Short mmCIF file of the C-alpha atoms (twelve columns), coordinates in Angstrom:
data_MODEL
# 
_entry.id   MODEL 
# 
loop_
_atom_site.group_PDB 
_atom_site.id 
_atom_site.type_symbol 
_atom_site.label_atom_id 
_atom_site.label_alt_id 
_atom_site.label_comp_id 
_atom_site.label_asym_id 
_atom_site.label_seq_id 
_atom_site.Cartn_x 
_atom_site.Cartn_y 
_atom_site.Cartn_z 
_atom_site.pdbx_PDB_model_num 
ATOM 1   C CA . UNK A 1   9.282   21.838  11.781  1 
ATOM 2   C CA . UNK A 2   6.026   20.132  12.820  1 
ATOM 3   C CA . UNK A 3   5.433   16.433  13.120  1 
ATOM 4   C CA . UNK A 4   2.870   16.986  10.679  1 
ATOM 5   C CA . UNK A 5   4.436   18.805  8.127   1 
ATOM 6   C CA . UNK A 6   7.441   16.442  8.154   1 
ATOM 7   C CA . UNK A 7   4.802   13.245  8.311   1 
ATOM 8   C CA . UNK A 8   3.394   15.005  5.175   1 
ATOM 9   C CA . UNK A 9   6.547   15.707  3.887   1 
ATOM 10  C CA . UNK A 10  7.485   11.633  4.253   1 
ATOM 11  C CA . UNK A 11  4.044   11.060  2.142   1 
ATOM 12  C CA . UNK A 12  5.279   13.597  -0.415  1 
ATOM 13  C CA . UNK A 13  8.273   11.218  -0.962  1 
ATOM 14  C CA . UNK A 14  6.081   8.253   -0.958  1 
ATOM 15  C CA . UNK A 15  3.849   9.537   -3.391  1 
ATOM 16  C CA . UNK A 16  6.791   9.467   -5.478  1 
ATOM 17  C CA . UNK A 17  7.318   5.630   -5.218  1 
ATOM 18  C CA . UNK A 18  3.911   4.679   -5.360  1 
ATOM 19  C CA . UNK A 19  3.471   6.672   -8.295  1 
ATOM 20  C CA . UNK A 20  6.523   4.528   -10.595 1 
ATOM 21  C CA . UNK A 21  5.725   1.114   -9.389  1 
ATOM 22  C CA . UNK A 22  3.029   0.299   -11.362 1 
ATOM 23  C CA . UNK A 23  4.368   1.818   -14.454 1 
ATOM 24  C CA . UNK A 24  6.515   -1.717  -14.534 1 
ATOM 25  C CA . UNK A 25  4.943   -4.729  -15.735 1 
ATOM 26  C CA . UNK A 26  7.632   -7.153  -13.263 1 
ATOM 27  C CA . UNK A 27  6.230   -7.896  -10.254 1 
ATOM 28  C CA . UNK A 28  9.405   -7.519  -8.253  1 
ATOM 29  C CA . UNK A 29  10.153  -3.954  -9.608  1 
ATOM 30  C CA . UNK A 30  6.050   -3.045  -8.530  1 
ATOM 31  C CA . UNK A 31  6.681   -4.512  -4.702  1 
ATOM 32  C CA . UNK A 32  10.292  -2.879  -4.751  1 
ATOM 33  C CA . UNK A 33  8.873   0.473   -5.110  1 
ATOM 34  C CA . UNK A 34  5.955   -0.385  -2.733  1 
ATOM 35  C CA . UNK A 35  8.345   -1.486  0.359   1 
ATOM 36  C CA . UNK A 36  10.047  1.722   0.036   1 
ATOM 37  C CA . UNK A 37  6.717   3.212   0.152   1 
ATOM 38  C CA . UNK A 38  5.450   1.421   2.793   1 
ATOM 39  C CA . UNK A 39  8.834   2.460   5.025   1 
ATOM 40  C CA . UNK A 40  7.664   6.129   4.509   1 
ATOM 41  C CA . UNK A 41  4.053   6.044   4.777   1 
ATOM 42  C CA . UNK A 42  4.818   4.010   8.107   1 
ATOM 43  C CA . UNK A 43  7.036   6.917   9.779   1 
ATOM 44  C CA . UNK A 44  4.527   9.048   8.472   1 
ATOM 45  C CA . UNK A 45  1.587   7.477   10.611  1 
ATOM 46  C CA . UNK A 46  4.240   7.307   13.558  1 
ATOM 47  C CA . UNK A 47  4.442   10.717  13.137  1 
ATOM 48  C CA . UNK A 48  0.560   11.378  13.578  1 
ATOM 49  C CA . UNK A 49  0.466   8.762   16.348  1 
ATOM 50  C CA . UNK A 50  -1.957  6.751   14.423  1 
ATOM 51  C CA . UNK A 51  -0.217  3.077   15.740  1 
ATOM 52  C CA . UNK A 52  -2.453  0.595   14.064  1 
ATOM 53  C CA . UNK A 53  -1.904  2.277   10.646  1 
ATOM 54  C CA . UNK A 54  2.444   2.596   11.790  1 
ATOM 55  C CA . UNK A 55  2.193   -1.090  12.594  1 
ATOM 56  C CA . UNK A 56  0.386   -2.367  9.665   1 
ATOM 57  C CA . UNK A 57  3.383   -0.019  7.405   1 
ATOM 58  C CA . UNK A 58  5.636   -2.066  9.226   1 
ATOM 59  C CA . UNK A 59  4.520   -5.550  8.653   1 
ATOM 60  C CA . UNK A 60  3.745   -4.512  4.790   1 
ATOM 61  C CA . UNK A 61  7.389   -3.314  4.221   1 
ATOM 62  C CA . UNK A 62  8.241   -6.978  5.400   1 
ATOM 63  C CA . UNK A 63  5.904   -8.522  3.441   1 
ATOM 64  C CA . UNK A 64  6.878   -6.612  0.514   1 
ATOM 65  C CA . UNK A 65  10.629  -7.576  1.261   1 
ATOM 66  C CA . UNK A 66  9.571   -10.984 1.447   1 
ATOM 67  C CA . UNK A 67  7.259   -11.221 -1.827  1 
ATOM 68  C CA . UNK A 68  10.117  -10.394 -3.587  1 
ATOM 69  C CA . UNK A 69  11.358  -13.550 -3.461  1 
ATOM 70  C CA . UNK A 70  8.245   -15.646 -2.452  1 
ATOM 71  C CA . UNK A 71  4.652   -16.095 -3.031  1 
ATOM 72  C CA . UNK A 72  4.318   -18.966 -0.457  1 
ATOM 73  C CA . UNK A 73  0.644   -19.451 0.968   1 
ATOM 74  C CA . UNK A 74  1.962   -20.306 4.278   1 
ATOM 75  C CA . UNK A 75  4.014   -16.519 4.294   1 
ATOM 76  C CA . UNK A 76  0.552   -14.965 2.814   1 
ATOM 77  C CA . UNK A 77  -1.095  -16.725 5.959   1 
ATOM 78  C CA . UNK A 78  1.677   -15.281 8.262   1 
ATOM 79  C CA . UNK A 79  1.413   -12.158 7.151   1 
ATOM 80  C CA . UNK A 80  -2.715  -12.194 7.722   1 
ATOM 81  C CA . UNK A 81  -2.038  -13.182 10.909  1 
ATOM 82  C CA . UNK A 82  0.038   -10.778 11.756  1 
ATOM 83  C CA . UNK A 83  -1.825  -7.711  10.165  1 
ATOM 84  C CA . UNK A 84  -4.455  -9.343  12.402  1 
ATOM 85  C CA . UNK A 85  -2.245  -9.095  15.327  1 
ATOM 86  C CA . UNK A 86  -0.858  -5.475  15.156  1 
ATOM 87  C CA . UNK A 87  -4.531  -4.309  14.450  1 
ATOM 88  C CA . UNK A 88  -5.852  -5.580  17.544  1 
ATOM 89  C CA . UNK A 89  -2.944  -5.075  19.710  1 
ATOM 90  C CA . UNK A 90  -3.128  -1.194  18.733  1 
ATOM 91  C CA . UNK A 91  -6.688  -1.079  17.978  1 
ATOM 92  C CA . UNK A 92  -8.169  2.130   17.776  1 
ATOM 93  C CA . UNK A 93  -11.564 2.048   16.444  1 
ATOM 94  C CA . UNK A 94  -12.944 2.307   12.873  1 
ATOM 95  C CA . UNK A 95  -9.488  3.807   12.107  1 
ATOM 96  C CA . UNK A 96  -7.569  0.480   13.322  1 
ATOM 97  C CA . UNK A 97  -10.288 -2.073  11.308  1 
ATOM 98  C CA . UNK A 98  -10.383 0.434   7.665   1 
ATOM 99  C CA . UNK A 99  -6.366  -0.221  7.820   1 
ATOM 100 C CA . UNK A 100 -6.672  -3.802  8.791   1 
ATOM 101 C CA . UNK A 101 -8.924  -4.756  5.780   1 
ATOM 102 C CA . UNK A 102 -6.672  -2.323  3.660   1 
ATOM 103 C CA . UNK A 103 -3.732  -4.414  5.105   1 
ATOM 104 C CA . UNK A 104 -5.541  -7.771  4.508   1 
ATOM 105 C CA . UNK A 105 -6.126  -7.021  0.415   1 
ATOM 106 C CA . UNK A 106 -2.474  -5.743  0.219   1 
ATOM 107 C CA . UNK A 107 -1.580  -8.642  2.145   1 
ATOM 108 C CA . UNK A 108 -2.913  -11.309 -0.411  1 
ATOM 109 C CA . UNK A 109 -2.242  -9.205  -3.350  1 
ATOM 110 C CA . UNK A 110 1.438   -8.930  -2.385  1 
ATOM 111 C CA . UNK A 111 1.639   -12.766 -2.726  1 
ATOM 112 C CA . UNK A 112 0.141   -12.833 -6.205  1 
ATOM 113 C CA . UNK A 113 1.994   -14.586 -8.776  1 
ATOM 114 C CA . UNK A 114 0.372   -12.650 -11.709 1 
ATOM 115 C CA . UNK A 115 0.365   -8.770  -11.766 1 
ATOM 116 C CA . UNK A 116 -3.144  -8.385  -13.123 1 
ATOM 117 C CA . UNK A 117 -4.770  -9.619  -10.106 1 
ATOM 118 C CA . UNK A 118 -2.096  -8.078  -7.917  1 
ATOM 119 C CA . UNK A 119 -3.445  -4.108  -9.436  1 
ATOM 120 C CA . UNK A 120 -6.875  -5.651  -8.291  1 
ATOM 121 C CA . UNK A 121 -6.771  -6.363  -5.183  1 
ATOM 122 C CA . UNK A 122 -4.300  -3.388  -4.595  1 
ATOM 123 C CA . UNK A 123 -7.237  -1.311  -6.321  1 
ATOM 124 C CA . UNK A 124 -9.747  -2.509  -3.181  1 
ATOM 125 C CA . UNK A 125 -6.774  -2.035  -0.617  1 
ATOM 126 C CA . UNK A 126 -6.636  1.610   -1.785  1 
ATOM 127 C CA . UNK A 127 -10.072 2.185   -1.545  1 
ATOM 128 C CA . UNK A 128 -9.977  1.236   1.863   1 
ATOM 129 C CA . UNK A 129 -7.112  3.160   2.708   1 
ATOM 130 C CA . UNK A 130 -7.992  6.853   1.476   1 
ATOM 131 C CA . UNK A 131 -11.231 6.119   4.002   1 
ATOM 132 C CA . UNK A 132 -8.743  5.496   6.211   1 
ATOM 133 C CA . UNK A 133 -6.674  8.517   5.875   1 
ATOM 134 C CA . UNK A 134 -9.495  10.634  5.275   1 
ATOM 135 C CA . UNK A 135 -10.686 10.418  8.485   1 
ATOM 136 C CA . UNK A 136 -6.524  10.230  10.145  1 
ATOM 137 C CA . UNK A 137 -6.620  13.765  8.793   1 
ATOM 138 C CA . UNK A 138 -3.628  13.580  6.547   1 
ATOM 139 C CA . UNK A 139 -4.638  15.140  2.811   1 
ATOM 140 C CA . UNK A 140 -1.024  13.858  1.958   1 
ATOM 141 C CA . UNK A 141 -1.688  10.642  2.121   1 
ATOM 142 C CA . UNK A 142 -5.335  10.850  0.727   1 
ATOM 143 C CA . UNK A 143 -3.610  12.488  -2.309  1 
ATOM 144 C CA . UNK A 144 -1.233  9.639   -2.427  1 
ATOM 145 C CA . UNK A 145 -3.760  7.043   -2.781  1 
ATOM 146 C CA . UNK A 146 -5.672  8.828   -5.229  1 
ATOM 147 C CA . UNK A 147 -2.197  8.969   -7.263  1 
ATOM 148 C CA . UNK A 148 -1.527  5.208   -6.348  1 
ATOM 149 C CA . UNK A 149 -5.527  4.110   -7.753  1 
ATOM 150 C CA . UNK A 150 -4.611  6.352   -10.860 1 
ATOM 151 C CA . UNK A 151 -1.033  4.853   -11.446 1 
ATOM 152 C CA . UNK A 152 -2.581  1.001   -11.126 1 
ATOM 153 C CA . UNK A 153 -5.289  2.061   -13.173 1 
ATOM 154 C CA . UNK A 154 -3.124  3.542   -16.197 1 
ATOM 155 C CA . UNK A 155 -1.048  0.640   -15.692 1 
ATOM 156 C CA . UNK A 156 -4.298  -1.494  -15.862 1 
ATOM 157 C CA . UNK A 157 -5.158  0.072   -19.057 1 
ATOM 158 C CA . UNK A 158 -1.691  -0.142  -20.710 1 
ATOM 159 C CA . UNK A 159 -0.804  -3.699  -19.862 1 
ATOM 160 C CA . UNK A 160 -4.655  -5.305  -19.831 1 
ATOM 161 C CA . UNK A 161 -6.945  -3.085  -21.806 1 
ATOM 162 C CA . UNK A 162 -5.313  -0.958  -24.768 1 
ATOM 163 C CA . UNK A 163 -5.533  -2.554  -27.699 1 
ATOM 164 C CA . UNK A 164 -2.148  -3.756  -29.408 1 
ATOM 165 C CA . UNK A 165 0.039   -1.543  -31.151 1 
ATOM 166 C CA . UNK A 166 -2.071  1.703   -29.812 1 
ATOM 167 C CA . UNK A 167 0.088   4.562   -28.545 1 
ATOM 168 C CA . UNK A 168 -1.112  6.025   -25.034 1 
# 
C-alpha cells in the first residue's frame, strides 16, 4: 500500500471524528473528538512529508488534550508560541504560513470557554486549512474540512439559530 493511500486512508478515519464532534453541545466532548482527529490528520501529513502541517497536528492534539481541562490564557499563549515555533522551524513556504494561521485560530478557539465562539473561530481555521490542503494535494483531507465546516455549521444552526421547539 502507498503512503498516500494509507495517509488518505488515516483522513478517511478522521473525517469520521471531525464529523461527530460538533454534533455535541459540551465543549469537552467537541475537543475530545478533535484530538483524536488531530492524531490522524497529523500521521497523515507525515505521511505526505508535509512537516509544518505534521508538526502543527502535533502541537493541536496537545492542545486539545490540554483544553480539556483548561482554558488558561497563559496555555493559549504557549500554544501560539509554539504553533509559531514548529512553523518556522519546518517552514516550507505558503504551505507552512496557510497551516500556521489555521493553527493560530484553532489555537485560540480551543481555549474558548463558550462553544459558540469556539464553531467561529474553528469556521476561519477551516477555511484556512482546505487552502492548505488544496494545494498539499490531498482531496481527503480537503473533503474532510468541507465535512468539518458543514458539521460546525449544522451544529451552528441547531444550537444558535433554529428557532425553539423546531424539528431539524
Amino acid at each position: 500500500m502507498s503512503d498516500f493511500l494509507l495517509s488518505q486512508i488515516l483522513i478517511g478515519i478522521a473525517i469520521c471524528t471531525d464529523t461527530i464532534s460538533f454534533q455535541f453541545k459540551e465543549r469537552k466532548k467537541i475537543v475530545a473528538c478533535l484530538l483524536v482527529s488531530c492524531t490522524l490528520i497529523s500521521a497523515h501529513f507525515m505521511l505526505l512529508g508535509h512537516w509544518t502541517a505534521a508538526g502543527l497536528g502535533l502541537v493541536a492534539a496537545l492542545r486539545f488534550t490540554t483544553s480539556m481541562f483548561s482554558t488558561s490564557k497563559k496555555l493559549m499563549a504557549f500554544f501560539i508560541i509554539a504553533t509559531i515555533v514548529i512553523s518556522i522551524a519546518t517552514y516550507e513556504g505558503f504551505l507552512s504560513i496557510l497551516g500556521c494561521s489555521g493553527g493560530l485560530f484553532g489555537t485560540v478557539a480551543s481555549f474558548c470557554k463558550e462553544d459558540k465562539l469556539l464553531r467561529q473561530l474553528m469556521l476561519i481555521g477551516t477555511c484556512l486549512w482546505i487552502v492548505h490542503n488544496f494545494l498539499a494535494g490531498s482531496p481527503g483531507a480537503v473533503l474532510m474540512e468541507a465535512i468539518f465546516i458543514s458539521s460546525n455549521l449544522v451544529g451552528y444552526f441547531r444550537f444558535y439559530i433554529r428557532p425553539k421547539g423546531q424539528v431539524l
